[in-house]
Coordinates of C-alpha atoms in Angstrom, one line a residue:
M1 CA -13.8 6.7 22.0
I2 CA -11.5 7.5 19.2
N3 CA -9.4 10.4 20.6
L4 CA -5.6 9.9 20.1
S5 CA -5.2 10.3 23.9
S6 CA -7.2 7.1 24.4
F7 CA -4.4 4.8 23.3
I8 CA -1.8 6.7 25.3
A9 CA -4.0 6.2 28.4
F10 CA -4.3 2.5 27.5
H11 CA -0.5 2.0 27.6
A12 CA -0.2 4.2 30.7
R13 CA -2.5 1.7 32.5
R14 CA -0.8 -1.4 31.2
T15 CA 2.9 -0.4 31.0
P16 CA 3.2 2.9 32.8
D17 CA 7.0 2.9 33.1
R18 CA 7.6 2.1 29.5
C19 CA 9.4 4.9 27.5
A20 CA 7.2 6.7 25.0
L21 CA 9.4 9.6 24.1
K22 CA 13.0 10.6 24.2
Y23 CA 14.0 14.2 23.8
R24 CA 17.2 16.1 24.6
G25 CA 18.3 13.5 27.2
E26 CA 14.9 13.1 28.9
D27 CA 12.9 9.9 28.9
I28 CA 9.1 10.4 29.1
S29 CA 7.1 7.3 30.2
Y30 CA 3.7 6.5 29.0
A31 CA 2.3 7.4 32.5
D32 CA 4.0 10.8 32.4
F33 CA 2.9 11.4 28.8
D34 CA -0.7 10.5 29.6
L35 CA -0.7 13.0 32.5
R36 CA 0.9 15.7 30.4
I37 CA -1.6 15.3 27.6
R38 CA -4.5 15.8 30.0
Q39 CA -2.8 18.8 31.7
V40 CA -2.0 20.4 28.4
G41 CA -5.7 19.8 27.4
S42 CA -6.7 21.9 30.4
W43 CA -4.2 24.6 29.5
L44 CA -5.6 24.8 25.9
A45 CA -9.1 25.1 27.4
L46 CA -7.9 28.0 29.5
Q47 CA -6.7 29.7 26.3
G48 CA -10.3 29.6 25.1
V49 CA -10.0 26.5 22.8
A50 CA -13.3 24.7 22.6
P51 CA -14.2 21.3 20.9
G52 CA -14.1 21.6 17.1
E53 CA -11.9 24.7 17.1
V54 CA -8.5 24.8 15.5
V55 CA -5.2 24.9 17.3
A56 CA -2.3 25.9 15.0
V57 CA 1.4 25.2 15.9
L58 CA 4.5 26.8 14.3
M59 CA 7.2 24.7 16.0
K60 CA 10.3 22.6 15.4
N61 CA 10.3 19.1 16.8
S62 CA 10.0 18.8 20.6
T63 CA 8.1 17.0 23.3
A64 CA 5.8 20.0 23.4
F65 CA 4.8 19.5 19.8
L66 CA 3.6 15.9 20.5
E67 CA 1.9 17.0 23.7
L68 CA -0.1 19.5 21.7
V69 CA -1.0 16.9 19.0
F70 CA -2.5 14.6 21.6
A71 CA -3.9 17.2 24.0
T72 CA -5.7 19.0 21.1
S73 CA -7.4 15.6 20.3
H74 CA -8.1 15.0 23.9
I75 CA -10.3 18.0 24.3
G76 CA -12.0 17.5 20.9
A77 CA -10.2 20.3 19.0
V78 CA -8.5 20.2 15.6
F79 CA -4.7 20.2 15.2
L80 CA -3.0 22.3 12.5
P81 CA 0.8 22.0 12.1
I82 CA 2.4 24.7 10.0
N83 CA 5.7 24.6 8.2
Y84 CA 8.0 26.9 10.1
R85 CA 10.0 27.6 7.0
L86 CA 7.2 29.7 5.5
S87 CA 7.1 33.5 5.4
A88 CA 4.8 35.6 7.6
D89 CA 2.5 36.2 4.7
E90 CA 2.1 32.4 4.1
V91 CA 1.6 31.6 7.8
G92 CA -0.9 34.5 8.1
Y93 CA -2.9 33.1 5.2
I94 CA -3.1 29.6 6.7
V95 CA -4.0 30.8 10.2
G96 CA -6.7 33.1 8.7
N97 CA -8.1 30.6 6.3
S98 CA -8.3 27.9 9.0
G99 CA -10.0 30.2 11.5
A100 CA -7.5 29.0 14.1
R101 CA -8.5 29.8 17.7
L102 CA -4.9 29.8 18.9
L103 CA -1.4 29.8 17.4
V104 CA 1.4 28.2 19.5
A105 CA 4.9 29.0 18.2
D106 CA 8.5 28.6 19.3
E107 CA 9.9 31.9 20.4
E108 CA 12.3 32.0 17.4
Y109 CA 9.3 32.3 15.1
A110 CA 7.6 35.2 16.7
A111 CA 8.3 37.4 13.6
I112 CA 6.3 35.1 11.3
A113 CA 3.5 34.2 13.8
A114 CA 0.8 36.0 11.8
G115 CA -2.8 35.6 11.0
G116 CA -4.8 37.3 13.7
A117 CA -5.2 34.4 16.2
P118 CA -4.0 34.8 19.8
V119 CA -0.3 33.7 19.9
V120 CA 1.5 31.9 22.7
L121 CA 5.3 31.7 22.4
L122 CA 7.3 28.8 23.8
G123 CA 10.8 29.2 25.1
E124 CA 13.2 26.3 25.6
V125 CA 11.7 25.2 28.9
A126 CA 8.2 25.1 27.5
Q127 CA 9.4 23.3 24.5
S128 CA 10.4 20.4 26.7
S129 CA 6.8 20.4 28.1
V130 CA 3.9 22.8 27.8
T131 CA 3.1 21.8 31.4
N132 CA 5.9 24.1 32.5
L133 CA 3.6 27.0 31.7
A134 CA 1.0 25.8 34.2
P135 CA 2.7 23.0 36.4
D136 CA -0.2 22.7 38.9
I137 CA -3.1 22.7 36.5
A138 CA -5.7 19.9 36.9
P139 CA -6.1 17.3 34.1
A140 CA -8.9 17.8 31.6
P141 CA -11.6 15.2 30.9
I142 CA -11.8 13.7 27.5
H143 CA -14.2 15.2 24.9
V144 CA -15.2 12.1 23.0
R145 CA -14.8 12.2 19.2
Q146 CA -16.2 9.9 16.5
P147 CA -14.4 8.2 13.5
R148 CA -15.6 10.8 10.9
D149 CA -14.8 13.8 13.1
L150 CA -12.0 16.1 11.9
M151 CA -8.8 15.4 13.7
R152 CA -6.3 17.5 11.7
L153 CA -5.8 20.1 9.0
M154 CA -2.6 20.1 6.9
Y155 CA -2.0 22.8 4.3
T156 CA -0.3 21.6 1.2
S157 CA 1.0 23.3 -1.9
G158 CA -1.1 22.8 -5.0
T159 CA -1.4 24.2 -8.5
T160 CA -3.0 27.3 -7.2
D161 CA -1.2 30.3 -5.7
R162 CA -2.4 29.5 -2.2
P163 CA -2.1 26.2 -0.2
K164 CA -5.1 24.0 0.4
G165 CA -6.3 22.8 3.8
V166 CA -6.4 19.0 3.7
M167 CA -9.0 17.6 6.1
L168 CA -7.9 14.4 7.9
T169 CA -10.4 12.5 10.1
Y170 CA -9.8 10.0 12.9
E171 CA -10.9 7.3 10.5
N172 CA -8.1 8.4 8.1
I173 CA -5.5 8.3 10.8
Y174 CA -6.4 4.9 12.2
W175 CA -6.8 3.2 8.8
K176 CA -3.3 4.5 7.8
S177 CA -1.9 3.2 11.1
S178 CA -3.5 -0.2 10.6
D179 CA -2.2 -0.5 7.1
Q180 CA 1.3 0.6 8.0
T181 CA 1.3 -1.9 10.9
L182 CA 0.7 -4.7 8.3
V183 CA 3.4 -3.5 6.0
L184 CA 6.1 -2.5 8.5
G185 CA 5.4 -5.0 11.3
L186 CA 5.0 -2.2 13.9
S187 CA 4.9 -3.3 17.6
A188 CA 5.8 -2.2 21.1
D189 CA 9.4 -3.0 20.2
T190 CA 9.6 -0.4 17.4
R191 CA 12.0 2.4 18.3
L192 CA 11.7 5.1 15.7
L193 CA 14.2 7.9 14.9
V194 CA 12.3 11.1 14.3
V195 CA 14.5 13.6 12.4
G196 CA 12.1 14.8 9.8
P197 CA 10.0 17.9 10.7
L198 CA 6.8 16.9 12.6
Y199 CA 4.7 19.4 10.6
H200 CA 5.2 16.9 7.7
V201 CA 3.4 13.6 7.1
G202 CA 6.7 11.9 6.7
A203 CA 7.7 12.4 10.4
L204 CA 4.2 12.6 11.9
D205 CA 2.5 9.8 10.0
L206 CA 5.1 7.5 8.2
P207 CA 4.7 5.7 10.6
G208 CA 5.1 8.5 13.2
I209 CA 2.4 8.4 15.9
A210 CA 1.3 4.9 14.8
V211 CA 4.4 3.7 16.7
L212 CA 2.8 5.1 19.9
W213 CA -0.4 3.3 19.1
H214 CA 1.5 0.1 19.6
G215 CA 3.3 1.3 22.7
G216 CA 6.6 1.8 20.9
M217 CA 9.1 4.7 21.4
L218 CA 9.9 7.9 19.4
C219 CA 13.4 9.4 19.7
I220 CA 12.8 13.0 18.7
H221 CA 15.5 15.3 17.3
R222 CA 14.7 19.0 17.1
T223 CA 16.3 19.2 13.7
F224 CA 18.2 16.9 11.4
E225 CA 22.0 16.7 11.7
P226 CA 23.7 13.5 10.3
E227 CA 26.2 12.8 13.0
P228 CA 23.8 13.2 16.0
A229 CA 21.3 11.0 14.1
L230 CA 23.9 8.2 13.7
A231 CA 24.9 8.6 17.3
A232 CA 21.3 8.2 18.4
I233 CA 20.9 5.0 16.4
E234 CA 23.9 3.5 18.2
R235 CA 23.1 4.8 21.7
E236 CA 19.3 4.1 21.7
K237 CA 19.5 0.9 19.6
L238 CA 16.9 2.5 17.2
N239 CA 15.5 0.1 14.6
A240 CA 13.3 2.3 12.3
A241 CA 13.4 5.7 10.6
W242 CA 11.9 7.9 7.9
F243 CA 14.4 10.0 5.9
A244 CA 13.8 12.6 3.2
P245 CA 16.2 12.0 0.2
V246 CA 18.5 14.9 1.3
M247 CA 18.8 13.3 4.7
T248 CA 19.8 9.9 3.3
T249 CA 22.4 11.5 1.2
A250 CA 23.8 13.4 4.2
L251 CA 24.0 10.2 6.2
L252 CA 25.7 8.2 3.5
T253 CA 28.3 10.9 2.9
C254 CA 28.9 11.8 6.6
P255 CA 32.7 11.9 7.0
N256 CA 32.6 10.2 10.4
R257 CA 29.9 7.6 9.7
E258 CA 32.1 4.6 10.2
R259 CA 32.5 5.6 13.9
Y260 CA 29.0 4.5 14.7
D261 CA 27.4 1.1 15.2
V262 CA 24.2 1.3 13.2
S263 CA 23.5 -2.5 13.2
S264 CA 20.2 -2.1 15.2
L265 CA 18.5 -0.3 12.3
Q266 CA 16.1 -2.7 10.5
W267 CA 14.4 -0.4 8.0
A268 CA 14.2 3.2 6.8
I269 CA 11.4 4.7 4.6
G270 CA 12.5 7.0 1.9
G271 CA 10.2 9.4 0.0
G272 CA 9.9 12.5 -2.1
E273 CA 11.6 11.3 -5.3
K274 CA 12.4 8.2 -7.3
T275 CA 15.4 6.5 -5.6
P276 CA 18.4 5.7 -7.9
E277 CA 19.9 2.3 -7.7
V278 CA 23.2 3.7 -6.5
R279 CA 21.6 5.1 -3.4
I280 CA 19.9 1.9 -2.6
R281 CA 23.1 0.0 -2.9
A282 CA 25.0 2.6 -0.8
F283 CA 22.4 2.4 1.9
S284 CA 22.7 -1.4 2.1
D285 CA 26.5 -1.2 2.2
Y286 CA 26.4 1.1 5.2
F287 CA 23.2 0.0 7.1
K288 CA 24.0 -3.7 6.7
N289 CA 21.0 -5.0 8.7
A290 CA 18.5 -2.6 7.3
R291 CA 16.5 -2.3 4.1
Y292 CA 15.6 0.9 2.3
I293 CA 11.9 1.1 1.6
D294 CA 10.8 3.2 -1.3
A295 CA 7.3 4.6 -0.7
Y296 CA 4.7 6.9 -2.3
G297 CA 2.0 8.9 -0.7
L298 CA 0.5 12.3 -0.2
T299 CA -0.7 14.6 2.5
E300 CA -4.2 13.9 1.3
S301 CA -3.7 10.2 2.2
C302 CA -1.7 10.6 5.4
G303 CA 1.4 9.3 3.4
G304 CA 2.5 5.8 2.6
D305 CA 0.1 4.5 -0.1
T306 CA 2.7 2.2 -1.6
F307 CA 5.7 0.4 -0.1
M308 CA 8.4 -1.6 -1.9
D309 CA 8.3 -5.4 -1.2
A310 CA 11.2 -6.7 0.7
G311 CA 13.8 -8.3 -1.6
R312 CA 12.5 -6.8 -4.8
E313 CA 14.2 -3.4 -4.6
I314 CA 16.7 -4.0 -7.4
E315 CA 14.4 -6.2 -9.5
K316 CA 11.8 -3.4 -9.5
I317 CA 14.3 -0.5 -9.5
G318 CA 12.5 2.8 -10.1
S319 CA 9.2 1.6 -8.6
T320 CA 7.8 2.9 -5.3
G321 CA 6.3 -0.5 -4.5
R322 CA 2.7 -1.8 -4.4
A323 CA -0.4 -0.5 -2.7
I324 CA -1.0 -1.3 0.9
A325 CA -3.9 -3.5 2.1
H326 CA -6.7 -1.0 2.1
V327 CA -5.7 1.4 -0.7
E328 CA -6.6 0.8 -4.3
I329 CA -4.6 2.4 -7.2
E330 CA -5.8 2.9 -10.7
I331 CA -4.2 4.8 -13.6
R332 CA -6.7 7.0 -15.5
D333 CA -6.8 9.3 -18.5
D334 CA -8.0 12.9 -18.5
A335 CA -11.6 11.7 -18.9
G336 CA -11.4 9.4 -15.9
K337 CA -11.2 6.2 -18.0
R338 CA -9.1 3.4 -16.4
L339 CA -5.9 2.6 -18.3
P340 CA -4.3 -0.9 -18.6
A341 CA -0.9 -2.0 -17.1
G342 CA 2.1 -0.3 -18.6
Q343 CA 0.2 2.8 -19.8
N344 CA 0.9 6.2 -18.4
G345 CA -1.8 8.3 -16.9
E346 CA -2.9 10.0 -13.7
I347 CA -2.4 8.0 -10.5
C348 CA -5.7 7.8 -8.6
L349 CA -6.3 6.4 -5.1
R350 CA -9.3 5.1 -3.2
G351 CA -9.5 3.9 0.4
P352 CA -10.4 4.8 4.0
K353 CA -7.2 6.7 4.6
V354 CA -7.8 9.2 1.8
T355 CA -9.1 12.7 2.6
Q356 CA -12.7 13.6 1.9
G357 CA -11.6 17.0 0.6
Y358 CA -10.3 20.5 1.2
W359 CA -11.2 22.9 4.0
K360 CA -13.8 25.5 3.0
D361 CA -13.2 24.7 -0.7
P362 CA -16.0 22.6 -2.3
E363 CA -14.8 23.5 -5.9
K364 CA -11.3 22.2 -5.4
T365 CA -12.7 19.2 -3.6
A366 CA -14.9 18.4 -6.5
S367 CA -12.1 18.7 -9.0
A368 CA -9.9 16.5 -7.0
F369 CA -12.0 13.4 -7.5
F370 CA -13.2 11.1 -10.2
G371 CA -16.3 9.8 -8.3
D372 CA -14.7 8.4 -5.1
W373 CA -11.2 8.1 -6.7
F374 CA -8.8 10.8 -5.6
R375 CA -6.8 12.4 -8.4
T376 CA -3.2 12.7 -7.1
G377 CA -2.0 14.9 -10.0
D378 CA 1.0 12.6 -10.4
V379 CA 1.6 10.6 -13.6
G380 CA 2.8 7.0 -13.7
Y381 CA 1.9 3.5 -14.6
L382 CA 1.4 0.1 -12.9
D383 CA 3.3 -2.9 -14.2
D384 CA 1.7 -6.4 -14.6
D385 CA 2.6 -7.2 -10.9
G386 CA 0.9 -4.0 -9.6
F387 CA 4.1 -2.1 -8.9
L388 CA 3.8 1.7 -9.3
Y389 CA 6.2 3.7 -11.3
L390 CA 6.2 7.5 -11.2
T391 CA 7.0 9.2 -14.5
D392 CA 5.9 12.8 -14.2
R393 CA 3.9 15.3 -12.1
K394 CA 0.7 16.5 -13.7
K395 CA 0.5 19.1 -11.0
D396 CA 3.0 21.9 -11.6
M397 CA 5.1 20.9 -8.6
I398 CA 8.8 21.1 -7.6
I399 CA 10.1 18.8 -4.9
S400 CA 13.3 20.3 -3.3
G401 CA 14.7 18.6 -0.2
G402 CA 11.5 16.8 0.4
E403 CA 9.4 20.0 0.4
N404 CA 6.6 20.6 -2.2
I405 CA 6.8 23.9 -4.1
A406 CA 3.9 24.9 -6.3
S407 CA 5.4 26.8 -9.2
S408 CA 2.3 29.1 -9.3
E409 CA 3.0 30.3 -5.7
V410 CA 6.5 31.5 -6.8
E411 CA 5.3 32.9 -10.1
R412 CA 2.6 34.9 -8.3
V413 CA 5.3 36.7 -6.2
I414 CA 7.6 37.3 -9.1
Y415 CA 4.8 38.9 -11.1
E416 CA 4.7 41.6 -8.5
I417 CA 8.2 42.7 -9.4
P418 CA 8.0 45.9 -11.6
G419 CA 9.2 45.1 -15.1
V420 CA 8.3 41.4 -15.2
R421 CA 6.2 40.7 -18.2
E422 CA 6.2 36.9 -18.1
V423 CA 7.6 34.2 -15.8
A424 CA 7.7 30.5 -15.6
V425 CA 9.2 28.6 -12.6
I426 CA 10.4 25.1 -13.1
G427 CA 12.4 22.5 -11.2
L428 CA 15.9 21.5 -12.4
P429 CA 18.0 18.7 -11.1
D430 CA 20.2 19.5 -8.1
D431 CA 22.8 17.1 -6.6
R432 CA 22.0 18.1 -3.0
W433 CA 18.3 18.9 -3.0
G434 CA 17.0 16.7 -5.8
E435 CA 15.5 19.7 -7.5
K436 CA 16.0 23.4 -7.3
P437 CA 13.5 26.1 -8.3
V438 CA 14.6 28.1 -11.4
A439 CA 12.8 31.3 -12.6
I440 CA 12.7 32.0 -16.4
V441 CA 11.7 35.6 -16.8
V442 CA 10.7 37.8 -19.8
L443 CA 11.2 41.5 -18.9
A444 CA 9.5 44.6 -20.2
D445 CA 11.5 46.9 -22.5
D446 CA 14.3 48.7 -20.6
A447 CA 13.6 46.7 -17.4
G448 CA 16.4 44.9 -15.5
L449 CA 16.5 42.1 -13.0
D450 CA 19.4 40.1 -11.5
L451 CA 19.4 37.1 -9.1
P452 CA 20.3 39.1 -5.9
E453 CA 17.3 41.5 -6.6
L454 CA 15.0 38.5 -7.2
T455 CA 16.2 36.7 -4.1
E456 CA 15.8 39.8 -1.9
F457 CA 12.2 40.4 -3.2
C458 CA 11.1 36.8 -2.9
R459 CA 12.6 36.2 0.6
T460 CA 10.2 38.7 2.2
R461 CA 7.2 36.9 0.7
L462 CA 8.1 33.3 0.4
A463 CA 9.7 30.5 2.5
G464 CA 13.4 30.3 1.8
F465 CA 13.2 26.9 0.2
K466 CA 10.8 28.3 -2.4
V467 CA 13.1 31.2 -3.5
P468 CA 14.5 30.5 -7.0
R469 CA 18.2 29.6 -6.9
Q470 CA 18.7 30.5 -10.6
L471 CA 17.4 33.3 -12.8
I472 CA 17.3 33.0 -16.6
I473 CA 16.3 36.0 -18.7
R474 CA 14.7 35.2 -22.1
D475 CA 13.0 37.1 -24.8
S476 CA 10.0 34.8 -24.8
L477 CA 8.6 31.6 -23.3
P478 CA 7.6 28.6 -25.4
R479 CA 3.8 28.2 -25.7
N480 CA 1.3 25.8 -27.2
P481 CA -1.4 27.1 -29.7
S482 CA -3.7 27.8 -26.8
G483 CA -1.1 30.0 -25.1
K484 CA -0.1 27.7 -22.3
V485 CA 3.6 27.8 -21.3
L486 CA 5.4 24.6 -22.3
K487 CA 7.4 24.0 -19.1
R488 CA 8.4 20.5 -20.3
V489 CA 10.2 22.2 -23.3
L490 CA 11.9 24.6 -20.9
R491 CA 13.1 21.8 -18.7
T492 CA 14.4 19.8 -21.6
E493 CA 16.3 22.8 -23.1
L494 CA 17.8 23.8 -19.8
E495 CA 18.8 20.3 -18.7
A496 CA 20.5 19.8 -22.0
T497 CA 22.6 23.0 -21.5
A498 CA 23.4 22.4 -17.8

């Protein structure tokens, strides 16, 4: 049997008292977690969830979140985490497109829990354990799954105006866990700080639940705050972490950081952007026993396709490392022809952790592959040693605070504003977030638009992080002979005048 609950049950039999999860001062042993998973499985079945059906969650980090991950798998259903920073319209699309049988949401997100599926809201007590909704319920039997069965759906922004549902199987999840074990040396002694949102592959999969596969421990924070994170490293002797770039910056600039003993930390994975040398050196100066591991990956591959080799961070500055054991990387041109080392092209991946495609979308699935090579939409090159360097994004994507923003999603909304004739949304450098979305708008004659009006309109239709932080009004947009907007030209012009 391949269900995620099977390895929790294994550790519950062998080391029942060993701590699996820490959350808000509570330690949950493997024996307790195993029982909770089976009880929550029964609760899901009582809500009408059958094997193969989708359970969506709209939640911040909590013990309940992970109970639902494993309980959904236990009863043979499909887990769908949704970004709680999205708007009601965006959540409704994902819930509707996925055909979710149930949506479980934190109470604070009741207003955006849309899409037509039955909704169960969790208060603070239920967030500590879903079993508090039905404390005496009998444990559910396991519904055995197979390696190629669908385990999870994750919706990711793409070049279209709606997100795509990435299909991840049990095979994908276990291969990524195996490869990350080889790279990171995961074991029962791994004590992982979880401060990234669990709806994201960074927190859930990099290495995330692979730590529990080994019998290690996850220390879960509901949200990221730099000082509580540093305090947890000291108090719990945590030795591993994943940080979005904005988190790393916050930790390294925390005014009280020198108060904390962070000597237990051995490594932290960074992702979401190319890491400048100054940040790597600052990380090493503060976390003296830890190394900063640059990595590259996508939702479509469960994250973590390349990792930087230990000791080569400065030598290979600007690189995201080399491919892991069971992932192949090639650089290809627009026709799918393989390119030699040192030449820029589209980064393509192949391996057993890579998705087989997109939910209910055979056309997008077909266009995402050159044969069995997945087209990432990112542009880069491999050096002679096989180290990957990112140079551009072929996909029209902005990365702000570790979140992907498809320009076309934002443009679709802005085009709904009366008087907008043309619009282009690009990412410009931002000291705090890495990039910020900027809207360049051409207005119709006699029309007007200012940033507060744009912000108010977009906030009712988009997640807050997707709302443009700057508005530029122009008479026209630069275009090539075929009429395509030249966003590279816009970025170059605006960066030069910033």
